[in-house]
Amino acid sequence: MTGPSLERAHDILRAQIDAPTAAYLSSCVNCGMCSEACPFFVETRDPKYTPIHKVAPLRKVWRQEYTFTGKLARMVGLSKPLSDAELTEWETLVYDSCSMCGRCSLVCPVGNDIAYMIRKMREGMAVAGHAPEGLIGATKRAITIGSPMGVKLTALQAQIGHVEQEVGLKVPVDVEGADYMLLLSSMEIMNFPEFIGAVTRIFDKAGVSWTLSSEAFEATNSGIQIGVSDLAAELVQRVVTAAEQLKVKSVISPECGHAYMAIRWEGPNLIGRPFNFEVIHILELLDKLHQDGRLKLEGKESDRLTFHDPCQIGRRGGVLESPRSLLHEIAENFVEMPEAGRWNWCCGAGGGVSSNERADELRIKAFNRKKSQLDAVGADAVVSACSNCRIQFEDGLEAYHMDIPVLSLTELIDKHLAD
Ligand code: SF4
Ligand code: SF4
């Protein structure tokens, strides 16, 4: 990177320092407690994976620009400007060793939201040309094709055809005035089409008026993962436009962690206005239908089941009760992992880590934390509500020679639908 480009990177990082970020950076007491909360540090014991260290370039820019001693040190040459080597090194720390799980933010004694700062770092790094190839490719496909995996409408239509044949029901598309518009992740469409079948059967039984949109069926948001707010806003706007054109009352976020965070919590801020519809997670809706007596369930799993909370749905999204309420209905032997719920350990694949091939080895190392949790409860099967977590579990369990099925909670609910 040349001199002017480095200056640009410095300026971009400086622009990311808003009031919360400046407050966090100035209040850090260097206690190191965040390290023991991070699966990437805990499973490697490498100090470079200490969460607060991952934002060191941001801290450097903050010091040089906003503190008296930092300005002075820069003036007399004691504090060097950002170097290309630093940005290259931190690219791997910011993207490969952080799933944006937010666990470190929970433990900080002075309340620093480190995940928020890592997101700020990504904004600067991406614009400065320091984002991983895998995420750049996924983001390009999301913007140009509409899906990070390059899934086109024709592919969705083909999967819908298979699902309709299997379940004997119509999958509604572009139904104006439906109550709910369901989003899907590319992984659900291509890897787990049985999720579409499960939802179709459940909604039919519960009498839910719903539709997919041919204009905006993709739930995932690569703009959030790579850290470019403009692109994230463009992807959110596509969903908002489709939902408003179809005049639906609610948009359903599917079994995908960051998709829920993107549309439910970040969406209105990204596009700069409130939505004309509500956003609900599929598990919240299933729980509500059950509480209202519209979703009747029968039979219970006898296996010892445990639940993995996807970080963006549970800890950061607040959907903690619904999955448990549903699981207690259909599992007679449900067991919580240690540190479940808000304190759950990330599977290691969120925040775009799974789209970044360079991080594959580290991602599997981080999964060892999850393996320890599973070992502690001796579960026969693990249930979750995120396709990305599901694929990470399948990879991780294979890598650690564990033979445990990984189940979708929505699909499990479908299995227990009462006649
Ligand atoms: S957000 Fe999660 S993965 Fe990222 S640094 Fe914090 S604990 Fe580690
Ligand atoms: S836990 Fe908070 S105060 Fe302690 S080192 Fe991490 S960010 Fe700084």
mmCIF file with all atom_site columns, N, CA, C and O in Angstrom, residues 312-334:
data_model
loop_
_atom_site.group_PDB
_atom_site.id
_atom_site.type_symbol
_atom_site.label_atom_id
_atom_site.label_alt_id
_atom_site.label_comp_id
_atom_site.label_asym_id
_atom_site.label_entity_id
_atom_site.label_seq_id
_atom_site.pdbx_PDB_ins_code
_atom_site.Cartn_x
_atom_site.Cartn_y
_atom_site.Cartn_z
_atom_site.occupancy
_atom_site.B_iso_or_equiv
_atom_site.pdbx_formal_charge
_atom_site.auth_seq_id
_atom_site.auth_comp_id
_atom_site.auth_asym_id
_atom_site.auth_atom_id
_atom_site.pdbx_PDB_model_num
ATOM 1  N N  . GLN A 1 312 ? -26.080 -14.435 17.508 1.00 0.00 ? 312 GLN A N  1
ATOM 2  C CA . GLN A 1 312 ? -26.833 -13.244 17.092 1.00 0.00 ? 312 GLN A CA 1
ATOM 3  C C  . GLN A 1 312 ? -28.323 -13.372 17.388 1.00 0.00 ? 312 GLN A C  1
ATOM 4  O O  . GLN A 1 312 ? -29.034 -12.372 17.411 1.00 0.00 ? 312 GLN A O  1
ATOM 5  N N  . ILE A 1 313 ? -28.789 -14.598 17.594 1.00 0.00 ? 313 ILE A N  1
ATOM 6  C CA . ILE A 1 313 ? -30.208 -14.800 17.916 1.00 0.00 ? 313 ILE A CA 1
ATOM 7  C C  . ILE A 1 313 ? -30.394 -14.770 19.430 1.00 0.00 ? 313 ILE A C  1
ATOM 8  O O  . ILE A 1 313 ? -31.327 -14.146 19.938 1.00 0.00 ? 313 ILE A O  1
ATOM 9  N N  . GLY A 1 314 ? -29.482 -15.425 20.156 1.00 0.00 ? 314 GLY A N  1
ATOM 10 C CA . GLY A 1 314 ? -29.610 -15.500 21.610 1.00 0.00 ? 314 GLY A CA 1
ATOM 11 C C  . GLY A 1 314 ? -28.989 -14.319 22.324 1.00 0.00 ? 314 GLY A C  1
ATOM 12 O O  . GLY A 1 314 ? -29.666 -13.365 22.695 1.00 0.00 ? 314 GLY A O  1
ATOM 13 N N  . ARG A 1 315 ? -27.661 -14.358 22.496 1.00 0.00 ? 315 ARG A N  1
ATOM 14 C CA . ARG A 1 315 ? -26.985 -13.315 23.279 1.00 0.00 ? 315 ARG A CA 1
ATOM 15 C C  . ARG A 1 315 ? -27.263 -11.910 22.732 1.00 0.00 ? 315 ARG A C  1
ATOM 16 O O  . ARG A 1 315 ? -27.588 -10.997 23.456 1.00 0.00 ? 315 ARG A O  1
ATOM 17 N N  . ARG A 1 316 ? -27.123 -11.744 21.425 1.00 0.00 ? 316 ARG A N  1
ATOM 18 C CA . ARG A 1 316 ? -27.242 -10.390 20.867 1.00 0.00 ? 316 ARG A CA 1
ATOM 19 C C  . ARG A 1 316 ? -28.636 -10.082 20.347 1.00 0.00 ? 316 ARG A C  1
ATOM 20 O O  . ARG A 1 316 ? -28.971 -8.930  20.136 1.00 0.00 ? 316 ARG A O  1
ATOM 21 N N  . GLY A 1 317 ? -29.443 -11.113 20.142 1.00 0.00 ? 317 GLY A N  1
ATOM 22 C CA . GLY A 1 317 ? -30.780 -10.890 19.590 1.00 0.00 ? 317 GLY A CA 1
ATOM 23 C C  . GLY A 1 317 ? -31.893 -10.997 20.606 1.00 0.00 ? 317 GLY A C  1
ATOM 24 O O  . GLY A 1 317 ? -33.009 -10.552 20.357 1.00 0.00 ? 317 GLY A O  1
ATOM 25 N N  . GLY A 1 318 ? -31.620 -11.632 21.759 1.00 0.00 ? 318 GLY A N  1
ATOM 26 C CA . GLY A 1 318 ? -32.621 -11.714 22.829 1.00 0.00 ? 318 GLY A CA 1
ATOM 27 C C  . GLY A 1 318 ? -33.620 -12.844 22.687 1.00 0.00 ? 318 GLY A C  1
ATOM 28 O O  . GLY A 1 318 ? -34.531 -12.961 23.506 1.00 0.00 ? 318 GLY A O  1
ATOM 29 N N  . VAL A 1 319 ? -33.478 -13.713 21.674 1.00 0.00 ? 319 VAL A N  1
ATOM 30 C CA . VAL A 1 319 ? -34.426 -14.831 21.526 1.00 0.00 ? 319 VAL A CA 1
ATOM 31 C C  . VAL A 1 319 ? -33.870 -16.028 22.312 1.00 0.00 ? 319 VAL A C  1
ATOM 32 O O  . VAL A 1 319 ? -33.169 -16.882 21.762 1.00 0.00 ? 319 VAL A O  1
ATOM 33 N N  . LEU A 1 320 ? -34.165 -16.051 23.595 1.00 0.00 ? 320 LEU A N  1
ATOM 34 C CA . LEU A 1 320 ? -33.633 -17.099 24.475 1.00 0.00 ? 320 LEU A CA 1
ATOM 35 C C  . LEU A 1 320 ? -34.736 -18.003 25.009 1.00 0.00 ? 320 LEU A C  1
ATOM 36 O O  . LEU A 1 320 ? -34.528 -19.203 25.202 1.00 0.00 ? 320 LEU A O  1
ATOM 37 N N  . GLU A 1 321 ? -35.921 -17.431 25.231 1.00 0.00 ? 321 GLU A N  1
ATOM 38 C CA . GLU A 1 321 ? -37.006 -18.199 25.849 1.00 0.00 ? 321 GLU A CA 1
ATOM 39 C C  . GLU A 1 321 ? -37.737 -19.086 24.841 1.00 0.00 ? 321 GLU A C  1
ATOM 40 O O  . GLU A 1 321 ? -38.087 -20.226 25.148 1.00 0.00 ? 321 GLU A O  1
ATOM 41 N N  . SER A 1 322 ? -37.983 -18.539 23.629 1.00 0.00 ? 322 SER A N  1
ATOM 42 C CA . SER A 1 322 ? -38.805 -19.276 22.652 1.00 0.00 ? 322 SER A CA 1
ATOM 43 C C  . SER A 1 322 ? -38.252 -20.669 22.348 1.00 0.00 ? 322 SER A C  1
ATOM 44 O O  . SER A 1 322 ? -39.006 -21.651 22.391 1.00 0.00 ? 322 SER A O  1
ATOM 45 N N  . PRO A 1 323 ? -36.943 -20.798 22.051 1.00 0.00 ? 323 PRO A N  1
ATOM 46 C CA . PRO A 1 323 ? -36.463 -22.152 21.741 1.00 0.00 ? 323 PRO A CA 1
ATOM 47 C C  . PRO A 1 323 ? -36.635 -23.106 22.916 1.00 0.00 ? 323 PRO A C  1
ATOM 48 O O  . PRO A 1 323 ? -36.984 -24.284 22.727 1.00 0.00 ? 323 PRO A O  1
ATOM 49 N N  . ARG A 1 324 ? -36.463 -22.604 24.132 1.00 0.00 ? 324 ARG A N  1
ATOM 50 C CA . ARG A 1 324 ? -36.583 -23.477 25.301 1.00 0.00 ? 324 ARG A CA 1
ATOM 51 C C  . ARG A 1 324 ? -38.031 -23.877 25.545 1.00 0.00 ? 324 ARG A C  1
ATOM 52 O O  . ARG A 1 324 ? -38.332 -25.020 25.882 1.00 0.00 ? 324 ARG A O  1
ATOM 53 N N  . SER A 1 325 ? -38.906 -22.923 25.357 1.00 0.00 ? 325 SER A N  1
ATOM 54 C CA . SER A 1 325 ? -40.322 -23.225 25.534 1.00 0.00 ? 325 SER A CA 1
ATOM 55 C C  . SER A 1 325 ? -40.754 -24.307 24.533 1.00 0.00 ? 325 SER A C  1
ATOM 56 O O  . SER A 1 325 ? -41.474 -25.242 24.884 1.00 0.00 ? 325 SER A O  1
ATOM 57 N N  . LEU A 1 326 ? -40.274 -24.208 23.294 1.00 0.00 ? 326 LEU A N  1
ATOM 58 C CA . LEU A 1 326 ? -40.621 -25.215 22.284 1.00 0.00 ? 326 LEU A CA 1
ATOM 59 C C  . LEU A 1 326 ? -39.972 -26.558 22.608 1.00 0.00 ? 326 LEU A C  1
ATOM 60 O O  . LEU A 1 326 ? -40.601 -27.613 22.513 1.00 0.00 ? 326 LEU A O  1
ATOM 61 N N  . LEU A 1 327 ? -38.705 -26.514 23.007 1.00 0.00 ? 327 LEU A N  1
ATOM 62 C CA . LEU A 1 327 ? -37.997 -27.768 23.283 1.00 0.00 ? 327 LEU A CA 1
ATOM 63 C C  . LEU A 1 327 ? -38.619 -28.526 24.446 1.00 0.00 ? 327 LEU A C  1
ATOM 64 O O  . LEU A 1 327 ? -38.702 -29.759 24.422 1.00 0.00 ? 327 LEU A O  1
ATOM 65 N N  . HIS A 1 328 ? -39.073 -27.804 25.470 1.00 0.00 ? 328 HIS A N  1
ATOM 66 C CA . HIS A 1 328 ? -39.693 -28.493 26.603 1.00 0.00 ? 328 HIS A CA 1
ATOM 67 C C  . HIS A 1 328 ? -40.970 -29.221 26.180 1.00 0.00 ? 328 HIS A C  1
ATOM 68 O O  . HIS A 1 328 ? -41.362 -30.197 26.808 1.00 0.00 ? 328 HIS A O  1
ATOM 69 N N  . GLU A 1 329 ? -41.589 -28.749 25.090 1.00 0.00 ? 329 GLU A N  1
ATOM 70 C CA . GLU A 1 329 ? -42.814 -29.397 24.604 1.00 0.00 ? 329 GLU A CA 1
ATOM 71 C C  . GLU A 1 329 ? -42.535 -30.711 23.887 1.00 0.00 ? 329 GLU A C  1
ATOM 72 O O  . GLU A 1 329 ? -43.373 -31.601 23.846 1.00 0.00 ? 329 GLU A O  1
ATOM 73 N N  . ILE A 1 330 ? -41.360 -30.796 23.255 1.00 0.00 ? 330 ILE A N  1
ATOM 74 C CA . ILE A 1 330 ? -41.130 -31.957 22.370 1.00 0.00 ? 330 ILE A CA 1
ATOM 75 C C  . ILE A 1 330 ? -39.956 -32.838 22.805 1.00 0.00 ? 330 ILE A C  1
ATOM 76 O O  . ILE A 1 330 ? -39.643 -33.800 22.118 1.00 0.00 ? 330 ILE A O  1
ATOM 77 N N  . ALA A 1 331 ? -39.306 -32.496 23.911 1.00 0.00 ? 331 ALA A N  1
ATOM 78 C CA . ALA A 1 331 ? -38.163 -33.315 24.356 1.00 0.00 ? 331 ALA A CA 1
ATOM 79 C C  . ALA A 1 331 ? -38.332 -33.653 25.825 1.00 0.00 ? 331 ALA A C  1
ATOM 80 O O  . ALA A 1 331 ? -38.477 -32.764 26.653 1.00 0.00 ? 331 ALA A O  1
ATOM 81 N N  . GLU A 1 332 ? -38.318 -34.955 26.135 1.00 0.00 ? 332 GLU A N  1
ATOM 82 C CA . GLU A 1 332 ? -38.495 -35.297 27.552 1.00 0.00 ? 332 GLU A CA 1
ATOM 83 C C  . GLU A 1 332 ? -37.161 -35.313 28.283 1.00 0.00 ? 332 GLU A C  1
ATOM 84 O O  . GLU A 1 332 ? -37.116 -35.416 29.497 1.00 0.00 ? 332 GLU A O  1
ATOM 85 N N  . ASN A 1 333 ? -36.085 -35.190 27.510 1.00 0.00 ? 333 ASN A N  1
ATOM 86 C CA . ASN A 1 333 ? -34.761 -35.262 28.129 1.00 0.00 ? 333 ASN A CA 1
ATOM 87 C C  . ASN A 1 333 ? -33.894 -34.105 27.619 1.00 0.00 ? 333 ASN A C  1
ATOM 88 O O  . ASN A 1 333 ? -32.810 -34.316 27.089 1.00 0.00 ? 333 ASN A O  1
ATOM 89 N N  . PHE A 1 334 ? -34.422 -32.878 27.776 1.00 0.00 ? 334 PHE A N  1
ATOM 90 C CA . PHE A 1 334 ? -33.674 -31.698 27.309 1.00 0.00 ? 334 PHE A CA 1
ATOM 91 C C  . PHE A 1 334 ? -32.682 -31.273 28.389 1.00 0.00 ? 334 PHE A C  1
ATOM 92 O O  . PHE A 1 334 ? -33.031 -31.150 29.558 1.00 0.00 ? 334 PHE A O  1
#
